[in-house]
Coordinates of C-alpha atoms and ligand atoms in Angstrom, one line a residue:
X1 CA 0.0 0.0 0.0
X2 CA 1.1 3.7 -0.2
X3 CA 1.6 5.3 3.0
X4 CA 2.3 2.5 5.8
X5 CA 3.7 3.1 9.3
X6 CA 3.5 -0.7 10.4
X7 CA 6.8 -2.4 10.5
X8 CA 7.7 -5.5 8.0
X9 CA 9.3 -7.0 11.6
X10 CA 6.4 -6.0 13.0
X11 CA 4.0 -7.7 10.8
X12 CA 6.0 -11.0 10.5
X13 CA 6.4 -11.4 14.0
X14 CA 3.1 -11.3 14.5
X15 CA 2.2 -13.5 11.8
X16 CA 4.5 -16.0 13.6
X17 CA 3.2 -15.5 16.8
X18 CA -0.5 -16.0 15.0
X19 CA 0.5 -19.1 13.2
X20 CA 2.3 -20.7 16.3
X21 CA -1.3 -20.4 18.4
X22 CA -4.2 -21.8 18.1
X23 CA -6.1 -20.4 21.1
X24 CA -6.0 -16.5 20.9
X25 CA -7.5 -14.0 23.4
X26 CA -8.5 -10.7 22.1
X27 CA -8.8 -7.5 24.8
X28 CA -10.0 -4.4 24.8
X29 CA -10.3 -2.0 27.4
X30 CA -13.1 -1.4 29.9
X31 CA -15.9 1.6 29.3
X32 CA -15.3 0.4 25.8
X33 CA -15.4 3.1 22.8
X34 CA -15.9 2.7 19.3
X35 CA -12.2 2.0 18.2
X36 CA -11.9 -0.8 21.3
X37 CA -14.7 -2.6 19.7
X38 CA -14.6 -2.1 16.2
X39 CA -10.7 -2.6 15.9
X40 CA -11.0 -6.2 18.7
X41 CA -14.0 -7.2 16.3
X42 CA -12.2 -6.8 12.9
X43 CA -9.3 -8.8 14.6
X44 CA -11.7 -11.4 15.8
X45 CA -13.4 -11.5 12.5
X46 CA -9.8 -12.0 10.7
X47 CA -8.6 -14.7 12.9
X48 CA -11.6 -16.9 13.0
X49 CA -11.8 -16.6 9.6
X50 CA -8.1 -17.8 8.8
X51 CA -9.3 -20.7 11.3
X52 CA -7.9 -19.5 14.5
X53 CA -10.2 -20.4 17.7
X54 CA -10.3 -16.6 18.6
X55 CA -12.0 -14.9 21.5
X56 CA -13.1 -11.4 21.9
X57 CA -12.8 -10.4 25.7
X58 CA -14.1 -7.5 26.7
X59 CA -14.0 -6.0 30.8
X60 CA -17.2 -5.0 31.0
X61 CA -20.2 -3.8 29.1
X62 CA -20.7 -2.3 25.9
X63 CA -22.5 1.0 24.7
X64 CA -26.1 0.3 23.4
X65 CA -25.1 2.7 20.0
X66 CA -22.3 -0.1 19.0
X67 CA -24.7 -3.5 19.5
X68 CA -25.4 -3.5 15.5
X69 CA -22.0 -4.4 14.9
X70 CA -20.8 -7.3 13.2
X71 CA -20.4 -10.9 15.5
X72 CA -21.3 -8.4 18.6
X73 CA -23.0 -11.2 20.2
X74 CA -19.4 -13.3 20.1
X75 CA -18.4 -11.0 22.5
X76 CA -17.3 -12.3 25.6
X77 CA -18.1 -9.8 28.7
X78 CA -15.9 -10.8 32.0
X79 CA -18.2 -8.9 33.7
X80 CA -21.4 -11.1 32.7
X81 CA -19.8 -14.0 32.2
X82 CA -16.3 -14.5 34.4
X83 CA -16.1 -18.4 34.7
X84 CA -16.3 -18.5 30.9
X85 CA -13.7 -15.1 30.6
X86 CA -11.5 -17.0 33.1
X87 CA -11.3 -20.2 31.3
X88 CA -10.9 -18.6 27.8
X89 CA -7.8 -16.2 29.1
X90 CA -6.3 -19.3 31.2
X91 CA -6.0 -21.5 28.1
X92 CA -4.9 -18.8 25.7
X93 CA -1.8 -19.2 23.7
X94 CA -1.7 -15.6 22.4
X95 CA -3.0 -12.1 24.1
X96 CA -3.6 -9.2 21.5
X97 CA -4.5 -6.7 23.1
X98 CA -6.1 -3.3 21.4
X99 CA -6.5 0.4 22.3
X100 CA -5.2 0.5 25.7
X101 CA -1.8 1.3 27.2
X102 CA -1.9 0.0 30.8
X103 CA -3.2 -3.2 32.2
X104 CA -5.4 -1.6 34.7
X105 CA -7.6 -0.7 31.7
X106 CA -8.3 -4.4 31.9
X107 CA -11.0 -3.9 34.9
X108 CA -11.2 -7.0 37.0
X109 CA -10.2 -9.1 33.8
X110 CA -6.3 -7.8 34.8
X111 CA -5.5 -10.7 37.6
X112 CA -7.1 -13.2 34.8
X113 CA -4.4 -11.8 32.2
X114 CA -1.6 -11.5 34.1
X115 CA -1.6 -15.0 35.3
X116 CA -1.4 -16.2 31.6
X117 CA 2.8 -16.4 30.6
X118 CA 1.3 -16.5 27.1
X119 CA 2.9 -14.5 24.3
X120 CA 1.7 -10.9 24.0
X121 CA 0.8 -8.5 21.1
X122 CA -0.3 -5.0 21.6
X123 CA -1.3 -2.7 19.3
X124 CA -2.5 1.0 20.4
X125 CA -2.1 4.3 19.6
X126 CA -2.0 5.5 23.4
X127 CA 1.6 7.3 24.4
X128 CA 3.6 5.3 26.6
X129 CA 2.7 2.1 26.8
X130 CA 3.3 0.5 30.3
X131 CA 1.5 -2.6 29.7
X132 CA 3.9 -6.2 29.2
X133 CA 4.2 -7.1 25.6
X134 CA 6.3 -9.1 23.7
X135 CA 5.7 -7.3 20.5
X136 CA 3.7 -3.6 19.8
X137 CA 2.9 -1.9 17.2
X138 CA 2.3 1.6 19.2
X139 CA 2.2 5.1 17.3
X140 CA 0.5 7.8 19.2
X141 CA 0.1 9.8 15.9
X142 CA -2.6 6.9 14.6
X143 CA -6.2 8.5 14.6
X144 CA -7.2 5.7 16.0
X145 CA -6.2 2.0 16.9
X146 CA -8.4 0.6 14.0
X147 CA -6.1 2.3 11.6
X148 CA -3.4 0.7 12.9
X149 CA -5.4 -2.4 13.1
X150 CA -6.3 -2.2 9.2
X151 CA -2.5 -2.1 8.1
X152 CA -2.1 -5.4 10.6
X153 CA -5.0 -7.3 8.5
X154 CA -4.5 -5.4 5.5
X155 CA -0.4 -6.8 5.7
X156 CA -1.6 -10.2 7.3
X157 CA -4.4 -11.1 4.6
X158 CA -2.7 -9.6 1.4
X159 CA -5.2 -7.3 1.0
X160 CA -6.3 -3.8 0.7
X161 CA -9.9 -4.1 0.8
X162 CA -11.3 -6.0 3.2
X163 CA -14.0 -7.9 3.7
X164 CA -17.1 -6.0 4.3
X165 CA -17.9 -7.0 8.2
X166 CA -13.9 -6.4 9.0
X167 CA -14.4 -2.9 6.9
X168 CA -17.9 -1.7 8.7
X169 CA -16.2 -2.4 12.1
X170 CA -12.9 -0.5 11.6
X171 CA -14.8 2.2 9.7
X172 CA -17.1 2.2 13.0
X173 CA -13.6 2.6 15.0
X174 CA -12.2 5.4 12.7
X175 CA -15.7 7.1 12.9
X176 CA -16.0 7.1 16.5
X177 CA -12.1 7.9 18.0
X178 CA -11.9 10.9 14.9
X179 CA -15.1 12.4 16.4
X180 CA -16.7 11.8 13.1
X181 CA -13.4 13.5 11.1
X182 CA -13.9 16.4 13.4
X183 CA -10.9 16.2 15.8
X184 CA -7.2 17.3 14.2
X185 CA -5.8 13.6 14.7
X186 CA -7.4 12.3 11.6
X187 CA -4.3 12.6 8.9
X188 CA -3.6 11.5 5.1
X189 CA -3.3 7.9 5.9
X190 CA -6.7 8.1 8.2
X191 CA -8.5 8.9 4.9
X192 CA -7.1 6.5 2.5
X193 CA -7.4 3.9 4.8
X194 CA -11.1 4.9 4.7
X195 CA -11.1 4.9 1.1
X196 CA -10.2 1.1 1.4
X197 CA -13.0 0.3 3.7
X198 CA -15.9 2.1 1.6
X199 CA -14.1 0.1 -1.2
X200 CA -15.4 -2.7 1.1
X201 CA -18.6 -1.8 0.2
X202 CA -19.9 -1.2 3.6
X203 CA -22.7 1.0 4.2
X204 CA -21.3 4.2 5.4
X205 CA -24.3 6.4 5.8
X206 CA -25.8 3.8 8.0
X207 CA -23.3 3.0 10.4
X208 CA -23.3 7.1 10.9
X209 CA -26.8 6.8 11.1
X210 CA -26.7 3.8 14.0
X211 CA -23.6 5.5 15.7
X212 CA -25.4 9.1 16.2
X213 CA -28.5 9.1 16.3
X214 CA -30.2 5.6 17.9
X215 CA -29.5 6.7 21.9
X216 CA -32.3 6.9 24.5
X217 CA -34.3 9.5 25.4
X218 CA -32.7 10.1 28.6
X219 CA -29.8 10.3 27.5
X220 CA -30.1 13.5 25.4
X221 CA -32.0 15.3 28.8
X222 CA -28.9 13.9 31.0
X223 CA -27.0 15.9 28.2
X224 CA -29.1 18.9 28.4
X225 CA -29.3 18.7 32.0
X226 CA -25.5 18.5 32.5
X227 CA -25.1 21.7 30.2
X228 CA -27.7 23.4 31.6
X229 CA -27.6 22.9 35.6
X230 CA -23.9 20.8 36.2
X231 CA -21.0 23.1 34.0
X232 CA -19.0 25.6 35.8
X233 CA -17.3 27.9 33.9
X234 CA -13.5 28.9 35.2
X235 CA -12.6 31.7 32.9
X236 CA -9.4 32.8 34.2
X237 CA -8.3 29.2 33.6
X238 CA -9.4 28.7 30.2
X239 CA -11.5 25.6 31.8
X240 CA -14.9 24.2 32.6
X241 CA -16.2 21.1 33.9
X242 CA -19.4 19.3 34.5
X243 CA -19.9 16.9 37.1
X244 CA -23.0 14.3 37.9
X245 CA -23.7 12.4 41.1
X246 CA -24.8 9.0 41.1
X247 CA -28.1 10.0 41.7
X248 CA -28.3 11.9 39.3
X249 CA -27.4 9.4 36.7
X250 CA -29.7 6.4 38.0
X251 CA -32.7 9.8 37.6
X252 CA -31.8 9.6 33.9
X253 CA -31.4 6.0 33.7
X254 CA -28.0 6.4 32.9
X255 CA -26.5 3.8 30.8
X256 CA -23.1 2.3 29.7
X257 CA -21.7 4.8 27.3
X258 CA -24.7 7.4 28.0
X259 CA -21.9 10.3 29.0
X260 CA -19.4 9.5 26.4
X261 CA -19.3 12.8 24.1
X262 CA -20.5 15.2 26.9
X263 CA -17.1 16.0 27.9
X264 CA -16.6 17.2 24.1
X265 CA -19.2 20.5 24.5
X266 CA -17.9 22.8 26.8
X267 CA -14.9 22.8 25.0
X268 CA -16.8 24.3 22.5
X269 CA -17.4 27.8 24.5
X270 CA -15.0 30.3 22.9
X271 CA -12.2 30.7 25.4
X272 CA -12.3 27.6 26.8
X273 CA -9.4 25.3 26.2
X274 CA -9.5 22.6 28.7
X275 CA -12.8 20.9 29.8
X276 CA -13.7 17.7 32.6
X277 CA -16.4 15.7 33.2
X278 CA -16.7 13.9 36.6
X279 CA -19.0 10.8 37.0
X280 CA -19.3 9.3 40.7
X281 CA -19.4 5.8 40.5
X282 CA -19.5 3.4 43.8
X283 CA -16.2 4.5 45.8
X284 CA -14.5 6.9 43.3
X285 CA -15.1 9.1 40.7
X286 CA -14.8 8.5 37.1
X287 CA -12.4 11.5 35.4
X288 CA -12.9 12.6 31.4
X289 CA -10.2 15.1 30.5
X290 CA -10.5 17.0 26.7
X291 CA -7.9 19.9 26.1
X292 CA -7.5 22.2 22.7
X293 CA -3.9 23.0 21.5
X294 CA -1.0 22.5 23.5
X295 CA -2.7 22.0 27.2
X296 CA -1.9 18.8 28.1
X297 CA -5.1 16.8 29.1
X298 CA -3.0 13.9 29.9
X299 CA -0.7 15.1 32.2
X300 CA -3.2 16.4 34.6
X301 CA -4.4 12.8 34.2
X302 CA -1.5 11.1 34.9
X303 CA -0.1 13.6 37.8
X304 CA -3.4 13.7 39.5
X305 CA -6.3 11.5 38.4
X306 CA -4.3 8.1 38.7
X307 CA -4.6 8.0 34.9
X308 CA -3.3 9.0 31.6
X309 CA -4.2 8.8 27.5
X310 CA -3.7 11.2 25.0
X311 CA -2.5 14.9 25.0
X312 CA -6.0 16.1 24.3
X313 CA -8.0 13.2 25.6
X314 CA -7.1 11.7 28.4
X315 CA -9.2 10.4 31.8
X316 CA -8.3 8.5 35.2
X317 CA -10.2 7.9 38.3
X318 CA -10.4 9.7 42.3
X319 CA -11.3 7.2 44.8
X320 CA -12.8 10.1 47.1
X321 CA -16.1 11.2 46.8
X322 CA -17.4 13.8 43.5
X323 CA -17.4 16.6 46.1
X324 CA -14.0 16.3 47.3
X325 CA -12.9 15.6 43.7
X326 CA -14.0 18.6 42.2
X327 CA -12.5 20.7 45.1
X328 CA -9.2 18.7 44.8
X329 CA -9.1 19.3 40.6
X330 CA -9.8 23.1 41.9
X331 CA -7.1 23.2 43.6
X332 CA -4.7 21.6 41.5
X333 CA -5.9 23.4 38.1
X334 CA -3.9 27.1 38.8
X335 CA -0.4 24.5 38.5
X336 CA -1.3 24.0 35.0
X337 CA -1.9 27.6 34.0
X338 CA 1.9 27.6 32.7
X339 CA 0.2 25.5 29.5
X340 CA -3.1 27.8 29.2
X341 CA -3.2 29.8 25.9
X342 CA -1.3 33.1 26.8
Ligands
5GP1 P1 -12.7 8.9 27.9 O1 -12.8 10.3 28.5 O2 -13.4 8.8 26.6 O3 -13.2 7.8 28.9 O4 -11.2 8.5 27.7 C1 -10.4 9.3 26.8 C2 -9.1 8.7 26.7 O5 -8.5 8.9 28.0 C3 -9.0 7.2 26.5 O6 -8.9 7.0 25.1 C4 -7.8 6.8 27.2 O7 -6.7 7.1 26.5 C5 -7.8 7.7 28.4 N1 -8.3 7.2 29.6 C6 -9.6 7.3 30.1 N2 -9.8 6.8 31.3 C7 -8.5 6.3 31.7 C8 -8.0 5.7 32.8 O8 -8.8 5.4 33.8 N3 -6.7 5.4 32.8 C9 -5.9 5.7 31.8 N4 -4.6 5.4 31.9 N5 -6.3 6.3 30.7 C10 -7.6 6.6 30.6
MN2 MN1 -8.7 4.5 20.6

């Protein structure tokens, strides 16, 4: 193909690895996204249909907006279903792992994993990985994993169209992690690479269609609500953040993946640069992080928020209540000023 980042070391040692295993374990990471299903699923697709006996682990549930996909019901949830997680990653001969940096991204599937010796593979396009691998194909510039992912089948298979469930699920991954083509890490390659998947066939105006606009009622007033009643707006530091209690989630029958995107609007007030969104879950407090330009999202993350992820997307977790969370990231915000727009 034209433009390709993926090494020819990369690609045949992981063909090796592949062709040594029979038993392969895919994994994503938990609160799974678009580009954590769709680049797992393409995977999974590939390998069973080469005749591997693969497995698509994922921690825990799945957004309702992404249960159209392709083989979404060969999904294996720990969550749902542990004994039958446990035994699948306990008799794995490969791990290949996708979209995540850092094994505690793995939920309560991590002791599973890292009791497996097996061989790993990880492909991402998170900075940093800290995660054990044996082999990675990691490049933080990627859009998205699933573009990495399509140069991995695209080397593996020969091909540069693939086959129309592989294509709708990395196009779903592309789609979702780009913001729709909206956010500036989409690049050349991230569009020819599209090219090859509508080449696919696939049916691109409906996967948009099922991706935006097929969520609950409830969830669009949690979004109005949050907006409306829940943002506080910190101009001196270029920031604002919304927060929501578990109460009032359960009133709006909050479900998996119901918040995902609300982070994205107040970043979208003229001044602001850096915004949060803070879920309380049971015994901590979930952290989204979205920055513009040069204000690093993931280093207040990582330094604060026992997380990390990308310079303008990042997130991490506060094991104290949303109250004293949102006092704490007050506090710490004015030692970041140094990165605000001047
Ligand atoms: P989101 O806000 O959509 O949950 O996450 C945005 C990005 O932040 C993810 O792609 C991931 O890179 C990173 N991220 C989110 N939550 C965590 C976390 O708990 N730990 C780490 N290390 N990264 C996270
Ligand atoms: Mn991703």
């Amino acid at each position: 193909m034209e433009t390709r980042y993926i090494s020819k070391e990369f690609v045949e040692s992981a063909r090796k690895m592949i062709s040594d295993a029979n038993n392969i374990a895919i994994v994503a990471h938990k609160n799974p996204d678009g580009d954590a299903i769709g680049s797992g699923l393409a995977l999974y697709i590939y390998l069973t249909s080469i005749g591997k006996n693969a497995t698509f682990i994922l921690p825990d549930l799945m957004p309702n907006n992404l249960k159209w996909l392709p083989n979404v019901d060969k999904i294996v949830t720990y969550k749902t279903t542990q004994a039958e997680a446990d035994a699948i990653i306990a008799a794995a001969e490969l791990v290949i792992m996708a979209d995540f940096n850092n094994s505690n991204r793995l939920g309560d599937s991590q002791k599973s994993f890292d009791a497996n010796p097996a061989p790993r593979i990880l492909i991402d396009h998170h900075p940093f990985p800290e995660v054990r691998f044996d082999i990675a194909y990691s490049r933080p510039e990627a859009s998205s994993t699933a573009e990495m992912m399509y140069e991995l089948i695209s080397e593996l298979s020969g091909a540069n169209v693939p086959n129309p469930d592989i294509a709708t699920c990395l196009f779903t991954g592309i789609l979702t992690d780009t913001g729709c083509f909206n956010y500036s890490s989409s690049n050349p390659i991230t569009f020819t690479i599209t090219a090859h998947l509508l080449e696919a066939g696939i049916n691109k105006d409906q996967i948009i269609d099922n991706v935006m606009n097929h969520f609950s009622e409830t969830r669009l007033r949690l979004l109005g609500f949050g907006l409306f009643k829940k943002m506080k707006v910190l101009p001196e530091f270029q920031t604002a953040y919304i927060w929501l209690t578990k109460k009032e989630l359960e009133n709006f029958n909050n479900q998996q993946g119901d918040t995902e995107g609300l982070v994205n609007y107040p970043l979208t007030i003229d001044g602001i640069n850096f915004s949060a969104l803070f879920t309380e879950k049971d015994g901590l407090t979930k952290c989204s992080f979205r920055s513009r330009g040069s204000f690093p999202a993931n280093k207040v993350a990582a330094e604060r928020f026992s997380g990390g992820g990308h310079l303008n997307a990042a997130g991490g977790e506060f094991h104290k209540t949303i109250g004293k969370t949102i006092y704490y990231f007050e506090k710490v915000l004015p030692e970041y000023a140094q990165y605000l727009e001047k």
